[in-house]
């Protein structure tokens, strides 16, 4: 068929007679505003790929090097711009199962992605046909919704429903599995966007009585503390949150995925929560009298031992997902609903207050942390570069405004501690699942989604080797991602635990690494290695100034530990500083 005209590209086709199911898939994606797909072709999805050929001027298909790269790239694409849904496309069998890790990651981190997989023909289902896998059964526990299409007529409605479910309420992943016969069969295409699904209530009406109760309790508080989670960013509620903080005077701490919702230079910001978070907000969680949680789920990395967590406090929980209320921490006042609306209702009910003595406590603990941890992190005691030095310098050179994508491990925690995030949706990491290999493809997707932004991937030497094949994708599409590998020749976080809790028994955590620079140069990407402290600043300048993809390996101290640290299962008040 001929390429569509410009006017047809602006106004997607919603009706067309006698087309294949495969073309219906493509037209459905266009009707949902999809402009980018991350995928890998194969036999069971080949009809859709054939249909994509005729629409390649309207949909940018990125050929990844592994299906796990496709789903992580789709996550990064969606995370940097919450108004978008990431799309991943894969074939049946191993193609589909290679998406599973990323789907689970997207589920726990509430990332809106739609995965479309091919499947064997309907008459072969259940026969153990070539590359047949029950992807519906496998992904049922890790998706908001999944569905298998066996006839072409189902395609438009199922895809419309998939996008609606993925992006509404608490976002998350959806998977659509399409048998090959449905892709070949013909239908009269008629696309209607989905606006509701029976029994699915994505956004509950805000309980104004609960908001009033919350305001009354907050106004009476002597030592309140607000915990800011990922839901604030997902709900685009940063403006409302800052208005509440500035009027109420309440100190605010951020979860890992909430970083950026409150700029780190904001006067109400008191630090980062969690296992390797700041000393003050962790300890003072167990001293506040009113704890206000906004868009966060009381993950165990934030709470530590639930039996000792904030027992002295009245808890107010602003949350869109009813399943999170009282799941881990009992809420005295649950406020269900979209936090953007709930905080707007709360604002006029709050009294303008200040808490000088309460803030002074945070400063006291900050000083302790500075003396025992931070000063040491930046003290060049040896000639080896410390991870914190790299992140602090990067933060200063980018003014805390780059999109920072991290993998999982020590580098992730150091970045969370020392990169001074000033803008929302600039911290992209694997939170709940802790997926090594997430970073490189996620950074790739983020850069494609927001080409105007500086996107920097910060990775450990272990995680880098899990998905480094995506350098091929970066090379092919000239995706200007900047990659910094902090190389300590260890699986650093596991080694730290082995040192602290397993009597220094370093069981299979030391890594003999290849020459990363040579590997990256093999993909025709500019690369360099830094070992000396004096070389770091100029190397970062070259990386940031490049308009093309750029790779920098920084050889860091080999057995460095990340503190503070709340030991697993311990109280947040028992956070270790050394």
Coordinates of C-alpha atoms in Angstrom, one line a residue:
X1 CA 0.0 0.0 0.0
X2 CA 1.1 3.6 -0.5
X3 CA 2.4 5.7 2.5
X4 CA -0.3 7.8 4.2
X5 CA -0.5 11.5 3.6
X6 CA 0.5 14.0 6.2
X7 CA -3.2 14.8 7.0
X8 CA -3.9 11.1 7.5
X9 CA -0.9 10.9 9.9
X10 CA -2.3 13.8 12.0
X11 CA -5.8 12.2 12.1
X12 CA -5.4 8.5 12.7
X13 CA -7.6 6.1 10.8
X14 CA -10.4 4.8 13.0
X15 CA -12.5 3.0 10.3
X16 CA -11.3 0.9 7.4
X17 CA -13.0 -2.0 5.6
X18 CA -11.5 -5.4 4.9
X19 CA -8.1 -5.2 6.5
X20 CA -6.0 -7.9 8.2
X21 CA -5.9 -8.3 11.9
X22 CA -2.2 -7.4 11.7
X23 CA -3.0 -4.0 10.1
X24 CA -5.7 -3.5 12.7
X25 CA -3.1 -3.8 15.4
X26 CA -1.0 -1.1 13.8
X27 CA -4.0 1.2 13.3
X28 CA -5.1 0.7 16.8
X29 CA -1.7 1.8 18.1
X30 CA -1.8 4.9 15.9
X31 CA -5.3 5.7 17.2
X32 CA -3.9 5.6 20.8
X33 CA -1.2 8.1 19.8
X34 CA 1.7 5.6 19.8
X35 CA 4.7 7.0 17.9
X36 CA 7.4 4.5 19.1
X37 CA 7.6 0.8 19.6
X38 CA 10.4 -1.2 21.0
X39 CA 10.5 -4.7 19.6
X40 CA 12.1 -7.8 18.1
X41 CA 10.5 -9.8 15.2
X42 CA 9.8 -13.5 15.1
X43 CA 7.6 -16.0 13.4
X44 CA 4.4 -15.6 15.4
X45 CA 4.4 -11.8 15.3
X46 CA 5.6 -11.6 11.7
X47 CA 2.2 -10.5 10.2
X48 CA 2.2 -7.5 12.5
X49 CA 5.8 -6.6 11.4
X50 CA 4.7 -6.9 7.8
X51 CA 1.9 -4.5 8.4
X52 CA 4.3 -2.1 10.2
X53 CA 6.3 -1.9 7.0
X54 CA 3.6 0.2 5.5
X55 CA 3.4 2.6 8.4
X56 CA 7.1 3.1 9.1
X57 CA 6.7 6.8 8.5
X58 CA 4.2 7.1 11.3
X59 CA 5.5 4.6 13.9
X60 CA 9.2 4.6 14.9
X61 CA 10.1 1.0 15.5
X62 CA 13.3 0.5 17.5
X63 CA 14.9 -2.9 16.9
X64 CA 16.4 -3.9 20.2
X65 CA 18.9 -6.7 20.6
X66 CA 17.0 -8.7 23.2
X67 CA 13.3 -8.6 24.3
X68 CA 14.3 -7.7 27.8
X69 CA 15.8 -4.6 26.3
X70 CA 12.4 -3.8 24.6
X71 CA 10.4 -3.9 27.8
X72 CA 13.0 -1.9 29.8
X73 CA 13.2 0.7 27.0
X74 CA 9.4 0.9 27.0
X75 CA 9.6 1.5 30.8
X76 CA 12.1 4.3 30.4
X77 CA 10.1 5.8 27.6
X78 CA 7.0 6.0 29.8
X79 CA 8.8 7.0 33.0
X80 CA 10.3 10.2 31.7
X81 CA 7.0 11.3 30.4
X82 CA 4.1 10.0 32.5
X83 CA 1.5 11.1 29.8
X84 CA 2.9 8.4 27.5
X85 CA 2.5 4.6 27.5
X86 CA 5.5 2.5 26.5
X87 CA 4.9 -0.3 23.9
X88 CA 6.9 -3.5 23.5
X89 CA 6.4 -6.0 20.7
X90 CA 7.7 -9.6 20.7
X91 CA 7.1 -13.0 19.2
X92 CA 5.8 -16.1 21.0
X93 CA 7.7 -18.5 23.2
X94 CA 11.1 -17.2 24.3
X95 CA 10.3 -13.8 22.8
X96 CA 7.3 -13.5 25.2
X97 CA 9.1 -15.0 28.2
X98 CA 12.0 -12.6 27.7
X99 CA 9.6 -9.8 28.5
X100 CA 8.6 -11.2 31.9
X101 CA 11.3 -9.6 34.1
X102 CA 10.5 -6.2 32.7
X103 CA 6.7 -6.7 33.1
X104 CA 7.2 -7.7 36.7
X105 CA 9.4 -4.6 37.2
X106 CA 6.7 -2.4 35.6
X107 CA 4.0 -3.9 37.8
X108 CA 5.7 -3.2 41.1
X109 CA 6.9 0.3 40.0
X110 CA 3.5 1.2 38.5
X111 CA 4.8 1.9 34.9
X112 CA 2.2 2.1 32.1
X113 CA 3.4 -0.3 29.3
X114 CA 1.4 -2.3 26.8
X115 CA 3.1 -5.5 25.6
X116 CA 1.9 -7.2 22.4
X117 CA 3.1 -10.8 21.8
X118 CA 2.5 -13.1 18.9
X119 CA 1.1 -16.6 19.6
X120 CA 0.7 -19.8 17.6
X121 CA -2.5 -20.3 15.6
X122 CA -5.7 -20.9 17.6
X123 CA -5.9 -24.6 16.4
X124 CA -2.4 -25.2 17.8
X125 CA -3.0 -23.8 21.3
X126 CA -2.3 -26.4 23.9
X127 CA -0.5 -28.8 21.6
X128 CA 3.1 -27.7 22.6
X129 CA 3.6 -26.3 19.2
X130 CA 6.9 -24.8 18.2
X131 CA 7.5 -21.7 20.4
X132 CA 4.2 -22.0 22.1
X133 CA 4.2 -20.8 25.7
X134 CA 1.2 -20.0 28.0
X135 CA 2.2 -16.3 28.3
X136 CA -1.2 -15.5 29.7
X137 CA -0.8 -17.9 32.5
X138 CA 2.8 -16.8 33.2
X139 CA 2.0 -13.0 33.2
X140 CA -1.4 -13.1 35.0
X141 CA 0.1 -12.3 38.4
X142 CA 2.4 -9.5 37.1
X143 CA 0.0 -7.5 34.9
X144 CA -2.9 -5.2 35.6
X145 CA -4.8 -7.1 32.9
X146 CA -3.9 -9.6 30.1
X147 CA -5.9 -11.1 27.3
X148 CA -5.4 -13.6 24.5
X149 CA -7.0 -12.6 21.1
X150 CA -8.0 -15.5 18.9
X151 CA -10.0 -13.8 16.3
X152 CA -9.4 -10.6 14.3
X153 CA -12.6 -8.9 15.3
X154 CA -11.4 -8.7 18.9
X155 CA -8.3 -6.7 18.2
X156 CA -9.6 -3.0 18.3
X157 CA -11.6 -3.4 21.4
X158 CA -8.9 -5.4 23.3
X159 CA -6.1 -2.9 22.4
X160 CA -8.3 0.1 23.4
X161 CA -9.0 -1.6 26.7
X162 CA -5.3 -2.4 27.2
X163 CA -4.3 1.3 26.9
X164 CA -7.1 2.5 29.1
X165 CA -6.2 0.0 31.9
X166 CA -2.4 0.6 31.6
X167 CA -2.6 4.4 31.9
X168 CA -5.5 5.0 34.3
X169 CA -5.6 4.9 38.1
X170 CA -2.5 3.3 39.4
X171 CA -0.7 2.7 36.1
X172 CA 0.9 -0.6 35.2
X173 CA 1.6 -3.2 32.5
X174 CA -0.9 -4.9 30.3
X175 CA -0.2 -7.8 27.9
X176 CA -2.1 -8.7 24.7
X177 CA -1.3 -12.1 23.2
X178 CA -2.5 -12.4 19.5
X179 CA -2.7 -15.8 17.8
X180 CA -1.3 -15.9 14.3
X181 CA -4.6 -16.8 12.6
X182 CA -6.1 -13.6 14.1
X183 CA -3.3 -11.6 12.6
X184 CA -4.0 -13.0 9.1
X185 CA -7.8 -12.9 9.2
X186 CA -9.7 -9.9 7.9
X187 CA -12.2 -7.6 9.5
X188 CA -13.9 -4.3 9.1
X189 CA -11.9 -2.0 11.4
X190 CA -13.8 0.3 13.7
X191 CA -11.8 1.8 16.5
X192 CA -13.3 3.4 19.6
X193 CA -11.2 4.5 22.5
X194 CA -12.1 2.8 25.8
X195 CA -13.3 5.1 28.5
X196 CA -14.6 2.6 31.1
X197 CA -14.5 -1.0 32.0
X198 CA -17.2 -2.7 34.1
X199 CA -16.0 -3.5 37.6
X200 CA -12.8 -1.5 37.1
X201 CA -12.8 1.8 39.1
X202 CA -9.4 3.5 38.4
X203 CA -10.0 6.6 40.4
X204 CA -12.2 6.7 43.4
X205 CA -14.1 9.9 44.3
X206 CA -12.1 11.8 47.0
X207 CA -13.7 11.5 50.4
X208 CA -13.9 15.1 51.5
X209 CA -14.8 14.1 55.1
X210 CA -11.5 12.2 55.2
X211 CA -9.6 15.2 53.8
X212 CA -11.2 17.4 56.6
X213 CA -10.1 14.9 59.2
X214 CA -6.6 14.8 57.8
X215 CA -6.4 18.6 57.8
X216 CA -7.6 18.8 61.5
X217 CA -4.9 16.3 62.5
X218 CA -2.2 18.0 60.6
X219 CA -3.1 21.4 62.1
X220 CA -2.8 19.9 65.6
X221 CA 0.6 18.3 64.9
X222 CA 3.7 19.4 66.8
X223 CA 6.2 17.2 64.8
X224 CA 4.6 16.2 61.5
X225 CA 6.6 14.5 58.7
X226 CA 5.5 13.9 55.1
X227 CA 6.7 10.9 53.1
X228 CA 6.6 11.6 49.4
X229 CA 6.3 8.7 47.0
X230 CA 6.2 7.8 43.3
X231 CA 2.4 8.4 43.2
X232 CA 3.0 12.2 43.3
X233 CA 5.0 12.0 40.1
X234 CA 2.6 9.5 38.5
X235 CA -0.3 11.7 39.4
X236 CA 1.4 14.9 38.2
X237 CA 0.7 16.4 41.6
X238 CA 4.0 18.1 42.2
X239 CA 2.5 21.6 42.1
X240 CA -0.2 20.7 44.6
X241 CA 2.3 19.0 46.9
X242 CA 4.6 22.0 47.0
X243 CA 1.7 24.3 47.7
X244 CA 0.7 22.1 50.7
X245 CA 4.3 21.9 52.0
X246 CA 4.9 25.7 51.7
X247 CA 1.6 26.6 53.5
X248 CA 1.8 23.9 56.2
X249 CA 5.5 24.1 56.8
X250 CA 5.8 20.3 57.1
X251 CA 9.2 18.7 56.5
X252 CA 9.1 16.2 53.6
X253 CA 11.3 13.2 52.9
X254 CA 11.3 11.2 49.6
X255 CA 11.2 7.5 48.8
X256 CA 13.6 6.2 46.2
X257 CA 11.0 6.5 43.4
X258 CA 9.7 9.8 44.8
X259 CA 13.0 11.6 44.3
X260 CA 12.4 14.7 42.2
X261 CA 8.9 15.3 43.4
X262 CA 10.3 17.8 45.9
X263 CA 13.4 19.6 44.6
X264 CA 16.4 18.7 46.9
X265 CA 17.1 22.4 47.4
X266 CA 13.5 23.1 48.6
X267 CA 13.5 24.4 52.2
X268 CA 11.0 21.7 53.3
X269 CA 13.1 18.9 51.9
X270 CA 14.8 16.9 54.7
X271 CA 16.2 13.9 52.8
X272 CA 15.9 10.5 51.3
X273 CA 14.2 7.6 53.0
X274 CA 15.1 4.0 53.0
X275 CA 17.8 1.4 53.7
X276 CA 20.6 3.6 52.5
X277 CA 18.7 6.9 52.9
X278 CA 19.5 9.9 55.1
X279 CA 20.0 9.5 58.8
X280 CA 17.5 12.2 59.9
X281 CA 14.3 11.3 58.1
X282 CA 14.8 7.6 58.9
X283 CA 15.4 8.0 62.6
X284 CA 12.8 10.8 63.0
X285 CA 10.1 8.8 61.4
X286 CA 10.0 7.1 64.8
X287 CA 9.7 10.4 66.6
X288 CA 7.1 12.3 64.6
X289 CA 3.6 12.7 65.9
X290 CA 1.8 12.7 62.6
X291 CA 3.1 10.8 59.6
X292 CA 1.6 11.9 56.2
X293 CA 2.2 9.4 53.4
X294 CA 1.4 10.6 49.9
X295 CA 1.4 8.2 47.0
X296 CA 3.7 5.6 48.6
X297 CA 3.2 2.0 49.6
X298 CA 5.3 1.6 52.8
X299 CA 7.7 -0.7 51.2
X300 CA 9.9 -2.8 53.5
X301 CA 13.0 -0.8 52.4
X302 CA 11.4 2.3 53.8
X303 CA 9.8 0.8 57.0
X304 CA 12.3 -1.7 58.2
X305 CA 10.8 -3.7 61.0
X306 CA 7.0 -3.0 60.9
X307 CA 6.7 -3.9 64.6
X308 CA 8.7 -0.8 65.5
X309 CA 7.8 1.5 62.6
X310 CA 6.2 4.9 63.6
X311 CA 4.2 3.4 66.5
X312 CA 4.0 6.8 68.2
X313 CA 2.5 8.5 65.2
X314 CA -1.0 9.0 63.8
X315 CA -0.8 8.0 60.1
X316 CA -2.5 9.7 57.3
X317 CA -2.3 7.9 53.9
X318 CA -3.1 9.6 50.6
X319 CA -3.4 6.7 48.1
X320 CA -5.1 5.9 44.8
X321 CA -5.0 2.1 45.2
X322 CA -7.3 0.7 47.9
X323 CA -5.1 -2.4 48.1
X324 CA -2.3 -0.4 49.6
X325 CA -4.4 1.0 52.5
X326 CA -3.5 -0.9 55.7
X327 CA -1.5 -3.5 53.8
X328 CA 1.7 -2.8 55.7
X329 CA 1.1 0.2 58.0
X330 CA -2.3 0.9 59.5
X331 CA -3.7 4.2 58.5
X332 CA -5.6 6.3 61.1
X333 CA -7.0 8.4 58.3
X334 CA -6.9 6.8 54.8
X335 CA -7.6 9.3 52.0
X336 CA -8.4 7.3 48.9
X337 CA -8.3 9.0 45.6
X338 CA -6.1 10.9 43.1
X339 CA -3.5 12.8 45.2
X340 CA -3.6 15.7 42.8
X341 CA -7.2 16.2 43.7
X342 CA -6.9 15.3 47.4
X343 CA -4.0 17.7 48.0
X344 CA -5.9 20.5 46.2
X345 CA -8.9 19.9 48.6
X346 CA -6.5 19.8 51.6
X347 CA -4.7 23.0 50.8
X348 CA -7.3 25.6 51.9
X349 CA -8.0 23.7 55.1
X350 CA -4.4 23.9 56.4
X351 CA -3.1 26.5 58.8
X352 CA 0.1 28.3 57.9
X353 CA 2.7 27.1 60.4
X354 CA 6.4 26.7 61.1
X355 CA 8.3 24.1 63.1
X356 CA 11.7 25.6 64.0
X357 CA 12.4 23.2 66.8
X358 CA 11.4 20.2 64.7
X359 CA 13.6 21.3 61.8
X360 CA 16.4 21.8 64.2
X361 CA 16.3 18.1 65.1
X362 CA 16.7 17.2 61.4
X363 CA 19.7 19.5 61.2
X364 CA 21.3 17.8 64.3
X365 CA 21.0 14.4 62.7
X366 CA 22.2 15.8 59.4
X367 CA 25.4 17.0 61.2
X368 CA 26.0 13.6 62.6
X369 CA 25.5 12.0 59.2
X370 CA 27.9 14.5 57.6
X371 CA 30.7 13.9 60.1
X372 CA 30.4 10.1 60.1
X373 CA 29.4 9.4 56.5
X374 CA 29.4 12.2 54.0
X375 CA 32.7 13.8 54.9
X376 CA 34.4 10.4 54.5
X377 CA 32.6 9.8 51.2
X378 CA 34.3 12.9 49.8
X379 CA 37.6 12.6 51.6
X380 CA 40.4 11.5 49.1
X381 CA 42.1 9.3 51.7
X382 CA 43.4 7.0 49.0
X383 CA 44.2 7.6 45.3
X384 CA 41.1 5.6 44.3
X385 CA 38.1 7.5 43.1
X386 CA 35.0 7.2 45.3
X387 CA 31.5 6.7 43.8
X388 CA 30.2 9.7 45.7
X389 CA 32.8 12.0 44.1
X390 CA 31.6 11.0 40.7
X391 CA 28.0 11.6 41.5
X392 CA 28.5 14.9 43.3
X393 CA 30.6 16.3 40.4
X394 CA 28.0 15.1 37.9
X395 CA 25.2 16.7 39.9
X396 CA 27.1 20.0 40.0
X397 CA 27.9 20.0 36.3
X398 CA 24.3 19.3 35.3
X399 CA 22.8 21.5 38.0
X400 CA 20.7 18.5 39.2
X401 CA 18.5 18.7 36.0
X402 CA 19.6 15.7 33.9
X403 CA 17.5 12.6 33.5
X404 CA 19.4 10.1 35.6
X405 CA 18.8 6.4 35.0
X406 CA 20.4 3.9 37.4
X407 CA 20.6 0.2 37.6
X408 CA 20.6 -1.7 40.9
X409 CA 23.3 -1.8 43.5
X410 CA 25.7 0.4 45.3
X411 CA 25.9 2.9 42.5
X412 CA 22.1 3.3 42.6
X413 CA 22.1 4.1 46.3
X414 CA 25.1 6.5 46.0
X415 CA 23.3 8.3 43.1
X416 CA 20.1 8.5 45.1
X417 CA 22.0 10.0 48.0
X418 CA 24.2 12.5 46.2
X419 CA 22.6 13.5 42.9
X420 CA 20.6 16.7 43.8
X421 CA 17.4 16.1 41.8
X422 CA 15.7 19.4 41.0
X423 CA 13.1 18.4 38.5
X424 CA 10.3 15.8 38.4
X425 CA 10.5 12.6 36.4
X426 CA 14.3 12.8 36.2
X427 CA 15.1 9.8 38.5
X428 CA 14.5 6.6 36.6
X429 CA 15.4 3.4 38.4
X430 CA 14.2 -0.1 39.2
X431 CA 12.7 0.2 42.6
X432 CA 10.5 -2.6 43.8
X433 CA 11.9 -5.4 41.6
X434 CA 15.6 -4.3 41.8
X435 CA 16.3 -5.5 38.3
X436 CA 20.0 -5.6 37.3
X437 CA 20.2 -4.8 33.6
X438 CA 17.4 -2.3 33.7
X439 CA 19.5 0.8 33.2
X440 CA 21.0 0.8 29.7
X441 CA 17.8 0.0 27.8
X442 CA 15.7 2.2 30.1
X443 CA 18.0 5.1 29.4
X444 CA 17.7 4.4 25.7
X445 CA 14.0 4.6 25.9
X446 CA 14.0 7.7 28.0
X447 CA 16.3 9.5 25.5
X448 CA 13.9 8.6 22.6
X449 CA 11.0 9.8 24.7
X450 CA 12.7 13.1 25.7
X451 CA 15.3 13.8 23.1
X452 CA 15.7 17.4 24.3
X453 CA 16.9 16.2 27.7
X454 CA 20.4 15.1 28.8
X455 CA 19.9 11.4 29.7
X456 CA 22.7 9.8 31.7
X457 CA 22.9 6.1 32.5
X458 CA 24.8 5.3 35.7
X459 CA 25.6 1.6 36.0
X460 CA 27.7 -0.9 37.9
X461 CA 30.0 -3.2 36.2
X462 CA 27.8 -6.2 37.0
X463 CA 24.5 -4.8 35.7
X464 CA 26.1 -3.3 32.6
X465 CA 27.1 -6.8 31.4
X466 CA 23.5 -8.0 31.7
X467 CA 22.2 -5.9 28.8
X468 CA 25.2 -4.4 27.2
X469 CA 24.1 -5.8 23.9
X470 CA 21.7 -2.8 23.7
X471 CA 24.8 -0.8 22.7
X472 CA 24.0 -2.2 19.3
X473 CA 20.6 -0.5 19.4
X474 CA 22.2 2.7 20.6
X475 CA 24.7 2.5 17.7
X476 CA 22.1 1.7 15.0
X477 CA 19.8 4.6 15.9
X478 CA 22.5 7.0 17.2
X479 CA 20.7 7.4 20.5
X480 CA 22.7 10.1 22.4
X481 CA 22.7 8.4 25.8
X482 CA 25.6 9.1 28.0
X483 CA 26.8 6.0 29.9
X484 CA 28.9 6.0 33.1
X485 CA 30.0 2.7 34.4
X486 CA 31.3 2.8 38.0
X487 CA 33.6 -0.2 38.0
X488 CA 34.8 -1.8 41.3
X489 CA 35.3 -5.3 39.9
X490 CA 32.6 -6.6 42.3
X491 CA 29.0 -7.2 42.7
X492 CA 29.3 -4.4 45.1
X493 CA 26.1 -4.5 47.1
X494 CA 26.2 -8.2 47.6
X495 CA 29.8 -8.0 48.6
X496 CA 28.9 -5.3 51.2
X497 CA 26.3 -7.6 52.7
X498 CA 28.8 -10.5 52.7
X499 CA 31.3 -8.3 54.5
X500 CA 28.9 -7.0 57.1
X501 CA 26.6 -10.0 57.7
X502 CA 28.5 -13.1 56.4
X503 CA 32.0 -12.7 58.0
X504 CA 33.7 -11.3 54.9
X505 CA 33.0 -14.5 53.0
X506 CA 33.0 -13.1 49.5
X507 CA 31.2 -16.0 47.8
X508 CA 31.3 -15.5 44.0
X509 CA 31.0 -11.7 44.0
X510 CA 34.4 -10.7 42.7
X511 CA 34.3 -10.2 38.9
X512 CA 37.0 -10.5 36.3
X513 CA 35.8 -7.9 33.8
X514 CA 36.5 -7.5 30.1
X515 CA 37.9 -4.3 28.6
X516 CA 34.7 -2.3 28.5
X517 CA 36.2 0.5 26.5
X518 CA 37.2 -1.9 23.7
X519 CA 33.8 -3.5 23.7
X520 CA 32.0 -0.1 23.5
X521 CA 34.4 1.0 20.7
X522 CA 33.4 -2.1 18.9
X523 CA 30.0 -0.6 18.6
X524 CA 31.5 2.6 17.2
X525 CA 30.6 4.6 20.3
X526 CA 33.2 7.0 21.7
X527 CA 34.6 5.6 25.0
X528 CA 37.2 6.4 27.6
X529 CA 38.4 5.1 31.0
X530 CA 39.3 7.2 34.0
X531 CA 41.5 5.9 36.9
X532 CA 42.9 9.2 38.3
X533 CA 41.0 11.7 40.3
X534 CA 42.5 14.6 38.3
X535 CA 41.1 13.3 35.1
X536 CA 37.5 12.9 36.2
X537 CA 36.3 16.5 35.7
X538 CA 37.5 16.9 32.2
X539 CA 36.2 13.4 31.3
X540 CA 32.7 14.3 32.5
X541 CA 32.9 17.6 30.5
X542 CA 33.6 15.6 27.4
X543 CA 30.8 13.2 28.1
X544 CA 28.3 16.0 28.7
X545 CA 29.4 18.0 25.7
X546 CA 29.0 15.2 23.2
X547 CA 26.0 15.3 21.0
X548 CA 26.4 11.6 20.3
X549 CA 26.3 8.5 22.6
X550 CA 29.3 8.5 24.9
X551 CA 30.7 6.0 27.3
X552 CA 32.8 6.7 30.4
X553 CA 34.2 3.9 32.7
X554 CA 35.3 5.2 36.1
X555 CA 37.5 2.8 38.0
X556 CA 36.4 3.3 41.6
X557 CA 37.5 2.0 45.0
X558 CA 37.1 -1.7 45.0
X559 CA 35.7 -2.5 48.5
X560 CA 33.8 0.7 49.3
X561 CA 30.6 0.4 51.4
X562 CA 27.5 2.6 51.3
X563 CA 26.3 4.1 54.5
X564 CA 24.0 4.8 56.3
X565 CA 22.4 1.4 56.2
X566 CA 19.3 0.0 57.9
X567 CA 20.1 -3.8 58.2
X568 CA 17.4 -6.0 56.8
X569 CA 14.5 -6.5 59.3
X570 CA 15.9 -3.9 61.7
X571 CA 14.1 -0.8 62.9
X572 CA 14.7 2.4 61.0
X573 CA 15.9 3.9 64.3
X574 CA 18.8 1.4 64.3
X575 CA 20.3 2.7 61.1
X576 CA 24.0 2.1 60.9
X577 CA 26.5 4.9 60.1
X578 CA 29.5 2.7 59.8

